[in-house]
CSV table of C-alpha atoms in Angstrom, one decimal:
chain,number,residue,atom,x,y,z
M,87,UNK,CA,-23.3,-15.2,4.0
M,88,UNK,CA,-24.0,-13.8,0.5
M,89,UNK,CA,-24.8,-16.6,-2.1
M,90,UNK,CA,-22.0,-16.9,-4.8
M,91,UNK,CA,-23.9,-16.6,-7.4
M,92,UNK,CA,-25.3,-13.2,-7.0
M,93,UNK,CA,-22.7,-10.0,-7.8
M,94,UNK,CA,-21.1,-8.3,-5.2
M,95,UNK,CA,-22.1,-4.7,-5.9
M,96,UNK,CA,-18.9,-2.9,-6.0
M,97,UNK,CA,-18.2,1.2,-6.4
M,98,UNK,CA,-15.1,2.6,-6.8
M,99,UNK,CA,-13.8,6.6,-5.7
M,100,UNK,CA,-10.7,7.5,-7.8
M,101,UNK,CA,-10.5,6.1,-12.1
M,102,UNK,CA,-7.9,8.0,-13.3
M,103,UNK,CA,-4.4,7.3,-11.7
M,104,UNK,CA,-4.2,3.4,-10.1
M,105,UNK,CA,-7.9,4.0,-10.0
M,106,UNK,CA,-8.0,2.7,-14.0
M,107,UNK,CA,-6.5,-0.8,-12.9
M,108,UNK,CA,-9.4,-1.4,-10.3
M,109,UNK,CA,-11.6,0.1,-13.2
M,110,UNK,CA,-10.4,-1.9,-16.2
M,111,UNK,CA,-10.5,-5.6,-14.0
M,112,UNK,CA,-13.9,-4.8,-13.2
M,113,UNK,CA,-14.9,-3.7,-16.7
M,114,UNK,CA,-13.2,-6.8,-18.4
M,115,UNK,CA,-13.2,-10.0,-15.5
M,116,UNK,CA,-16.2,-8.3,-13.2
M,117,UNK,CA,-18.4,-11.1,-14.1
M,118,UNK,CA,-16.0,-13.7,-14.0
M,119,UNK,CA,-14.8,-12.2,-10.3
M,120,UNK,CA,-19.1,-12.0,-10.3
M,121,UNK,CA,-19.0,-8.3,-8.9
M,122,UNK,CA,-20.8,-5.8,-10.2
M,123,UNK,CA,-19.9,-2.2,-10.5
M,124,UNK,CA,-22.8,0.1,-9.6
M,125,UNK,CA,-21.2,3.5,-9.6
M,126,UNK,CA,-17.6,5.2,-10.2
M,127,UNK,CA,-16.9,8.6,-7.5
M,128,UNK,CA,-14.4,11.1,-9.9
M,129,UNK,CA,-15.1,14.7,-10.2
M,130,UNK,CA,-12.9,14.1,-13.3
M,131,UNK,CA,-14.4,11.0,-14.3
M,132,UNK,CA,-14.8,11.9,-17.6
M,133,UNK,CA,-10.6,12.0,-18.6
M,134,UNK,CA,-10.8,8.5,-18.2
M,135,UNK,CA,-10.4,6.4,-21.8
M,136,UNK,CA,-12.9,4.5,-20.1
M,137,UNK,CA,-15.7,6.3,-19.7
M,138,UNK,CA,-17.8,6.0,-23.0
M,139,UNK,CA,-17.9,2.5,-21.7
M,140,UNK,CA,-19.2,3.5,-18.5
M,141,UNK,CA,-21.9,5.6,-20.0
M,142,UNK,CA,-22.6,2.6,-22.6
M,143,UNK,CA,-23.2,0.2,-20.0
M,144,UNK,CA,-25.5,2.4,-17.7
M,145,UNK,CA,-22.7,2.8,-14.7
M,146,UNK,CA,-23.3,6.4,-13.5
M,147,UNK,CA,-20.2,8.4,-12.3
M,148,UNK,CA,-21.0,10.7,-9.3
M,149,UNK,CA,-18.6,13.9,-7.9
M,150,UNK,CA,-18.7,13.0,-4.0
M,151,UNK,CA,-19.8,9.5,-2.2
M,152,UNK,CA,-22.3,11.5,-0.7
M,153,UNK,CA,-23.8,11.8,-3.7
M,154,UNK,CA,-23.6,9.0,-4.8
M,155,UNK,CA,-25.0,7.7,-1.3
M,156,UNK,CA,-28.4,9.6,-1.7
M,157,UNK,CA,-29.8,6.9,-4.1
M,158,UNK,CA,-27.4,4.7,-3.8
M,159,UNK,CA,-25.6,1.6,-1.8
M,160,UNK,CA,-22.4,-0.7,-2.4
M,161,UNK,CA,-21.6,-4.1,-0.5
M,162,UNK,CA,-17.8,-2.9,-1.1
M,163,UNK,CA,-16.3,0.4,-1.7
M,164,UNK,CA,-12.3,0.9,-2.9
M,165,UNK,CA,-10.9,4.1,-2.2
M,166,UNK,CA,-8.4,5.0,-4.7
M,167,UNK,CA,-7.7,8.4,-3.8
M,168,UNK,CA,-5.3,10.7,-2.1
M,169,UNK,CA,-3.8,9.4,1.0
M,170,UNK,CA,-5.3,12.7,2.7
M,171,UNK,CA,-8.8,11.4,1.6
M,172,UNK,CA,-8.9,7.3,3.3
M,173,UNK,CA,-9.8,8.2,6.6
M,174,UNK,CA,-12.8,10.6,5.8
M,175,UNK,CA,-14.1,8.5,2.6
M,176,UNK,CA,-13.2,5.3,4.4
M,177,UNK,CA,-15.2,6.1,7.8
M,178,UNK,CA,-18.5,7.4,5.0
M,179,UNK,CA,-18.5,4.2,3.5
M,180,UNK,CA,-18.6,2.2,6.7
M,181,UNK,CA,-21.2,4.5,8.1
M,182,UNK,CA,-23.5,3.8,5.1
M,183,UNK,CA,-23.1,0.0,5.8
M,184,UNK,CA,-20.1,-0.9,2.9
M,185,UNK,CA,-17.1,-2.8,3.8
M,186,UNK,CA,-13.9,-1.4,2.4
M,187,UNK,CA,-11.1,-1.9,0.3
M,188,UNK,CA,-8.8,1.2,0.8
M,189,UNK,CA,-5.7,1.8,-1.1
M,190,UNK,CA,-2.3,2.1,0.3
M,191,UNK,CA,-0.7,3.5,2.3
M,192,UNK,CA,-3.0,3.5,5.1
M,193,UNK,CA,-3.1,7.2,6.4
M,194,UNK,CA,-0.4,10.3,6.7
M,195,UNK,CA,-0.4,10.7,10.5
M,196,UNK,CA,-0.2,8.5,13.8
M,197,UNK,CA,-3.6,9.9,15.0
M,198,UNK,CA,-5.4,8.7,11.8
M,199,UNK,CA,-3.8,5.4,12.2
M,200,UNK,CA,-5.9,5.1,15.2
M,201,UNK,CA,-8.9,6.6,14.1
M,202,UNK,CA,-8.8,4.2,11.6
M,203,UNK,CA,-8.6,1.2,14.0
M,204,UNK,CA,-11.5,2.7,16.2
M,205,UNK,CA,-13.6,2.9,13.2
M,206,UNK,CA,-13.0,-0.6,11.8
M,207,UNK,CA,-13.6,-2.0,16.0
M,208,UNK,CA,-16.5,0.1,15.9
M,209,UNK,CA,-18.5,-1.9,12.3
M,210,UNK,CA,-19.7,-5.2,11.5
M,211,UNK,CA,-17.8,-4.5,8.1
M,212,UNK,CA,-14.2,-5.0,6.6
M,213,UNK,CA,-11.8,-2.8,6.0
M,214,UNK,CA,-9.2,-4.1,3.5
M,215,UNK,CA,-5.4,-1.9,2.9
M,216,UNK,CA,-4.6,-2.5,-0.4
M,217,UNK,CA,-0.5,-3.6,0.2
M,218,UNK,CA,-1.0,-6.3,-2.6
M,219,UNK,CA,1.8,-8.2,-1.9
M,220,UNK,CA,0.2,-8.9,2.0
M,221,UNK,CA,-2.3,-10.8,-0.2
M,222,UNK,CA,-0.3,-12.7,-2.7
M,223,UNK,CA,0.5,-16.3,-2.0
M,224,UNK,CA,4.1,-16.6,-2.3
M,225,UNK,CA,3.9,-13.8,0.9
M,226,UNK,CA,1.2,-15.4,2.6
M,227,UNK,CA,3.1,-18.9,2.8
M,228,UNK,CA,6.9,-17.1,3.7
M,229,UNK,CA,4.7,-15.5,6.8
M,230,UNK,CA,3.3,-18.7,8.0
M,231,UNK,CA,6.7,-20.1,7.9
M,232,UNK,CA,7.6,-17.5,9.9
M,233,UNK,CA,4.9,-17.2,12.6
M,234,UNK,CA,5.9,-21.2,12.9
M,235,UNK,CA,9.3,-20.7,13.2
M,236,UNK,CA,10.6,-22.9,10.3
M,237,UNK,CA,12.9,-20.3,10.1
M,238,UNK,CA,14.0,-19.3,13.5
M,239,UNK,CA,13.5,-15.6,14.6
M,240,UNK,CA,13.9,-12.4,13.0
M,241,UNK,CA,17.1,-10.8,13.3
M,242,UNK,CA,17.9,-7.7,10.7
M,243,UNK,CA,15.5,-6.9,7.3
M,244,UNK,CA,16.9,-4.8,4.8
M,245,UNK,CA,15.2,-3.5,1.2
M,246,UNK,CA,16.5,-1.4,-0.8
M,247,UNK,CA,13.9,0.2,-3.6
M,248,UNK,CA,15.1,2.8,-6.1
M,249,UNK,CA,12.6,3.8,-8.5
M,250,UNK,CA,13.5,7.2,-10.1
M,251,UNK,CA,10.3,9.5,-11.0
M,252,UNK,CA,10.8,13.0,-12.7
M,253,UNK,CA,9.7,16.8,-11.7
M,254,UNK,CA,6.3,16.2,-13.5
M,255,UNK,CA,5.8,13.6,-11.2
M,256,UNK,CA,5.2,16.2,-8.4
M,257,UNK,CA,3.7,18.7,-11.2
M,258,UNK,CA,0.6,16.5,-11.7
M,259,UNK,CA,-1.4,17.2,-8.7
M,260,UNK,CA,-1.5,19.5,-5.8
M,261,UNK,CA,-0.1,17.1,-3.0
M,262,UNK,CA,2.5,15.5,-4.5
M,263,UNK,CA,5.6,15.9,-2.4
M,264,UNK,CA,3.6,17.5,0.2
M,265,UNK,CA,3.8,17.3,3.7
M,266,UNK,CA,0.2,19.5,4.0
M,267,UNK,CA,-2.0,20.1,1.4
M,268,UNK,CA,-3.2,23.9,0.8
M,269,UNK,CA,-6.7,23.0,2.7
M,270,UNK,CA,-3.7,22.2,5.6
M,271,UNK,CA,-5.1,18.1,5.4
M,272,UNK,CA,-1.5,16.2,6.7
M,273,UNK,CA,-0.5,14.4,3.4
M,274,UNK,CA,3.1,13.4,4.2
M,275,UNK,CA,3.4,12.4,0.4
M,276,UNK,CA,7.0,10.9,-0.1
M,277,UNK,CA,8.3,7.5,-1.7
M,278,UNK,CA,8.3,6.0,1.5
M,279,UNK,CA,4.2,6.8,2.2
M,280,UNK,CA,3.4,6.2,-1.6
M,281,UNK,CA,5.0,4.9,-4.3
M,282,UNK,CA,7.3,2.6,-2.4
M,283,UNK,CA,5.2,2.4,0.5
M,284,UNK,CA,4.9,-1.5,0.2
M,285,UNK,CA,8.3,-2.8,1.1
M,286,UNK,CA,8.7,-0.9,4.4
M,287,UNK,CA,5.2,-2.3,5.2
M,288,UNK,CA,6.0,-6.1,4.1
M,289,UNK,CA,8.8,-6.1,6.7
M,290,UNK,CA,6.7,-4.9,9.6
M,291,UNK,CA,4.2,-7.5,8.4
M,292,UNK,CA,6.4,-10.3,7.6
M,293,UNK,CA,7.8,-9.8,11.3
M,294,UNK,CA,4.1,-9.8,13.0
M,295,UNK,CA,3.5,-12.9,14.8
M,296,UNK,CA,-0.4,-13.2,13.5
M,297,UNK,CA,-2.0,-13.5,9.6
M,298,UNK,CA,-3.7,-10.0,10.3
M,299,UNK,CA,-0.6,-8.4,12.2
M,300,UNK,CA,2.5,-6.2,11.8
M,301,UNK,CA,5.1,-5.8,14.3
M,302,UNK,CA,5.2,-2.4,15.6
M,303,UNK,CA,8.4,0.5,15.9
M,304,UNK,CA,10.0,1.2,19.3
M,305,UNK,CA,12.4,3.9,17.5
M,306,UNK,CA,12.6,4.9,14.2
M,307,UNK,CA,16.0,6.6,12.6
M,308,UNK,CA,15.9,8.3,9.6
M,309,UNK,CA,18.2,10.5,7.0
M,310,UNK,CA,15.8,12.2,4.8
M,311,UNK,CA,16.8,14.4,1.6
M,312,UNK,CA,15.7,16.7,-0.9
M,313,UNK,CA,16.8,16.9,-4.0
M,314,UNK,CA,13.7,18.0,-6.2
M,315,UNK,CA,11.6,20.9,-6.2
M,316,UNK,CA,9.2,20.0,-3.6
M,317,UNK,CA,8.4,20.4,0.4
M,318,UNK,CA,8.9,17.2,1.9
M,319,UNK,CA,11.8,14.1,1.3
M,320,UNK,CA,12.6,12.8,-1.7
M,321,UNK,CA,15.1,10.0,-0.5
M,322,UNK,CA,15.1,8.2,3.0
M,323,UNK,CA,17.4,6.2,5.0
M,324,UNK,CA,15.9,4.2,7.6
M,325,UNK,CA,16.1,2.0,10.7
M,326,UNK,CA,13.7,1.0,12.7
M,327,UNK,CA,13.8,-1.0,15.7
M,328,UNK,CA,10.6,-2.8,16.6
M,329,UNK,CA,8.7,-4.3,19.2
M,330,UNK,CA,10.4,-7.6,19.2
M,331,UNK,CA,13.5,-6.5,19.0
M,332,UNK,CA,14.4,-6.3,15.6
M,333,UNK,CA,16.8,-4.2,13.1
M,334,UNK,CA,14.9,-3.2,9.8
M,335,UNK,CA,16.2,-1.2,7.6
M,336,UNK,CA,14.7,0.5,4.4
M,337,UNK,CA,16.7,2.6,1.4
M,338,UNK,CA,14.4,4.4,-0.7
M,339,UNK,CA,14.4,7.5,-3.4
M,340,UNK,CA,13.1,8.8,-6.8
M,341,UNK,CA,16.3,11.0,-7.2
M,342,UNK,CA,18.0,8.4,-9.1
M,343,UNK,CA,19.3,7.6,-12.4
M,344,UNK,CA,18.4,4.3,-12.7
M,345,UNK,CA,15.2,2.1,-11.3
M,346,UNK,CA,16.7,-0.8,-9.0
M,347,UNK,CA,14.4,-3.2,-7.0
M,348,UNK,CA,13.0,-4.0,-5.1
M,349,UNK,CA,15.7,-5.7,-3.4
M,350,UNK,CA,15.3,-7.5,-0.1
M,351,UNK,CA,17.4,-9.6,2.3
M,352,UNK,CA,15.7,-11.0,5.4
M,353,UNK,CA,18.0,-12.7,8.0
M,354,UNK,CA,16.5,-15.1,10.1
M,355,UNK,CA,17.8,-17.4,12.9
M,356,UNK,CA,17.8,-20.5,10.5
M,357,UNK,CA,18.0,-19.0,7.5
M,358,UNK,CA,18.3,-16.0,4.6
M,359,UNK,CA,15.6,-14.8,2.5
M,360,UNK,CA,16.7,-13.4,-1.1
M,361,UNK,CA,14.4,-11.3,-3.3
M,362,UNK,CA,15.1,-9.3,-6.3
M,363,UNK,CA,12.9,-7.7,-8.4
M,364,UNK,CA,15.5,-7.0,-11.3
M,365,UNK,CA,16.6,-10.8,-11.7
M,366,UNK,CA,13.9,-13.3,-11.3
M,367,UNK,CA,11.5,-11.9,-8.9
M,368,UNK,CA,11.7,-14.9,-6.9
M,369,UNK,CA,11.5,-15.5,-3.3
M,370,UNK,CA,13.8,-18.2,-2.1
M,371,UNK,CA,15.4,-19.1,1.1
M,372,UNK,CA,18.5,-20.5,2.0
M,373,UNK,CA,18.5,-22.6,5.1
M,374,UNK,CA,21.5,-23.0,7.5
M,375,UNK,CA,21.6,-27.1,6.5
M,376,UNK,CA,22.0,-25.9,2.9
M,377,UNK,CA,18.8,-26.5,1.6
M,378,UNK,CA,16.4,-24.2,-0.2
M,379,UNK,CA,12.9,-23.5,-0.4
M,380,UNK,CA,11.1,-21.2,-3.3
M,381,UNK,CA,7.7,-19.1,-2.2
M,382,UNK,CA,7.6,-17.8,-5.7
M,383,UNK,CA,6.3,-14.4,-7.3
M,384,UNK,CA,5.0,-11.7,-4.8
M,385,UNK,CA,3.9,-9.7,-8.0
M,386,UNK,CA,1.9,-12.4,-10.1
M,387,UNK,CA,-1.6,-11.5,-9.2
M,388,UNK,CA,-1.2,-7.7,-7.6
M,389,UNK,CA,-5.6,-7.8,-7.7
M,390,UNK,CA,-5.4,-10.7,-5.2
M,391,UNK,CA,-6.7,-7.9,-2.7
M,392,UNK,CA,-9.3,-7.2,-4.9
M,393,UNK,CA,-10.5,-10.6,-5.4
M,394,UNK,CA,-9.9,-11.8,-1.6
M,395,UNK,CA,-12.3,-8.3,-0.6
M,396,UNK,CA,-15.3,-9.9,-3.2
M,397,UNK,CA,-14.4,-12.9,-1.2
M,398,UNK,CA,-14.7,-11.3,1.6
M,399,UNK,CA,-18.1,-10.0,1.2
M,400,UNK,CA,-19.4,-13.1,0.8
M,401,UNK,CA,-18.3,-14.4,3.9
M,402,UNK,CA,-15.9,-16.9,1.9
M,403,UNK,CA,-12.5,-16.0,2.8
M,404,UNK,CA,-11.2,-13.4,5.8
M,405,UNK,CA,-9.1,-10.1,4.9
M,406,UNK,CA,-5.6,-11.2,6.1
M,407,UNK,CA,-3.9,-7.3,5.4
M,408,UNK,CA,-6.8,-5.2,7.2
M,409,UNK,CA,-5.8,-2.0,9.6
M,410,UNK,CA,-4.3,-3.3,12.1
M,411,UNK,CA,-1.8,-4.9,9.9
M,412,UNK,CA,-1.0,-1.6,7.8
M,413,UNK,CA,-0.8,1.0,10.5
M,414,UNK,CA,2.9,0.0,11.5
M,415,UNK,CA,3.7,1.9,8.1
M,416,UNK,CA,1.8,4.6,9.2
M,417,UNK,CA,3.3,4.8,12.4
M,418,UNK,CA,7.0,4.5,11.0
M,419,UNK,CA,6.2,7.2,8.9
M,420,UNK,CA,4.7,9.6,11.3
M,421,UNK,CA,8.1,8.8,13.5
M,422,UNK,CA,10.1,9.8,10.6
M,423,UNK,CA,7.8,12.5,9.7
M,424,UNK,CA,8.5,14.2,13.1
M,425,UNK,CA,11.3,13.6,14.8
M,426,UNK,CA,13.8,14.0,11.9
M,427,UNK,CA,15.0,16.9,9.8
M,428,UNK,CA,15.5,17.0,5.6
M,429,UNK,CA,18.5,17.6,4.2
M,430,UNK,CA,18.2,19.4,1.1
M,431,UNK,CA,20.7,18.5,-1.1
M,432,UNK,CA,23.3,21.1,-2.4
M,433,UNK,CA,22.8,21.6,-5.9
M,434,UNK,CA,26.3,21.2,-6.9
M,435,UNK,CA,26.1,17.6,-6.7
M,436,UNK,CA,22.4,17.5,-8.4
M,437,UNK,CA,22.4,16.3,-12.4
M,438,UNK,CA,19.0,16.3,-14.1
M,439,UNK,CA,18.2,14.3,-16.9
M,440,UNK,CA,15.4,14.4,-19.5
């Protein structure tokens, strides 16, 4: 076990993009969270506001973890990079002895999902899917409820998540809205694998009857659209049936006017559970009896993960949102990916706004 007070040496792929919020908590509340950051992995490290700072303080930016390998070694690595880049920067970390912190979602394809588990049954380290809200309280205290049955058994999840993004959304980067990228890596960006990715994973995991566990899909339906400029789905209607049984069902799109949500109603046995992003952003349920319980704010601390991984690394606290728990996701999406058609959307009923 690592002694708390030395730093937990810490380097992070990816600065620019989500990237800068793992970059600016461990430039401002690294020594508080005692972790030290040895080394930042950006070919384009240098667009981020940050990195006089870097250079300032001695932290040296490299263009490939192999380079930064050579002379180099990290305790914990996150990976905030493209999804078609986890597996392959994931599996060089563990093979140079780091444990892992790897950003959502998990992987594009089915087969990667499992390569992924191999790899992690394979090393004495950790590897650690960044779903923050898996490590918040308010979720990790609903899914012990759960898995004890104070609620009764799952019966139907819905979520709805809406969350509009423009053209220059997909203009930024060369796999945005991609199924393949040019190199023909599977991608399968869409809101469902990326921005929105979260809430179709915390009903898998909410329903899995262990900490570290998801329930799995038996079938997955899906009505996927196109409305934008771009090769894969834009908007997705889903329903999955899983491995106990289960009806969930997940409404996503960024062809929208208006961001609404997250929204989710979970029906239990003994009881409804109400969350709504747009209103209080509470969790509550309503028992059967009448009475109610609160599990609070999923979003208050969304560098929980990052925190619990530093944890981690000292041998203080177990990952409880690791691979196994974040390839139902993948798998949903592969199912979707595969066996269902888009729809592109005839532009008659398309209107764009600035």
């Amino acid at each position: 076990m690592k002694k708390a007070e030395t730093n937990v040496s810490v380097a992070l792929v990816g600065i620019n993009g989500y990237g800068h919020l793992y970059l600016d908590y461990l430039l401002d509340h690294g020594q508080e969270l005692t972790a030290e950051l040895v080394g930042v992995i950006d070919p384009d490290a240098s667009r981020s506001e940050r990195f006089e700072e870097l250079e300032k303080a001695g932290i040296p930016a490299f263009n490939s973890l192999e380079e930064f390998y050579k002379d180099n070694s990290a305790e914990l690595v996150i990976i905030s990079a493209p999804i078609q880049y986890h597996l392959p920067f994931s599996r060089e970390a563990v093979n140079h002895g780091s444990n892992v912190l790897c950003e959502k979602p998990l992987a594009a394809t089915a087969e990667e999902a499992w390569a992924f588990k191999q790899l992690e049954e394979q090393s004495s380290q950790f590897i650690a899917v960044g779903y923050q809200w898996s490590f918040s309280t308010p979720i990790q205290n609903l899914k012990k409820d759960i898995v004890n049955g104070d609620l009764g058994s799952p019966v139907r999840f819905r979520t709805l998540c809406l969350w509009p993004r423009p053209q220059s959304y997909y203009d930024r980067n060369n796999w945005a809205g991609c199924v393949k990228t040019e190199n023909g890596s599977w991608v399968l960006d869409s809101p469902a694998n990326n921005a929105t990715a979260h809430f179709l994973h915390n009903m898998l995991y909410l329903q899995g009857n262990e900490t570290t566990k998801s329930t799995l899909p038996v079938t997955v339906d899906a009505d996927l659209y196109r409305a934008k400029n771009i090769e894969n789905y834009d908007s997705a209607a889903v329903h999955v049936k899983t491995d106990i049984e289960t009806d969930i069902f997940f409404y996503t799109t960024h062809t929208v006017g208006e961001k609404r949500g997250p929204i989710f109603h979970l029906e239990f046995e003994n009881a409804d559970v109400y969350y709504d992003k747009d209103k209080d952003a509470v969790i509550r349920a309503r028992f059967r009896d009448g009475s109610e319980k609160s599990y609070g704010n999923p979003e208050e601390n969304n560098l929980q993960k990052l925190e619990d991984a530093v944890s981690a690394v000292r041998g203080e606290k177990s990952i409880v949102c690791g691979v196994e728990a974040a390839m139902a996701q993948t798998l949903c999406i592969h199912k979707m990916q595969m066996e269902s058609t888009i729809q592109p959307i005839p532009s008659q009923y398309i209107q764009c706004e600035e």
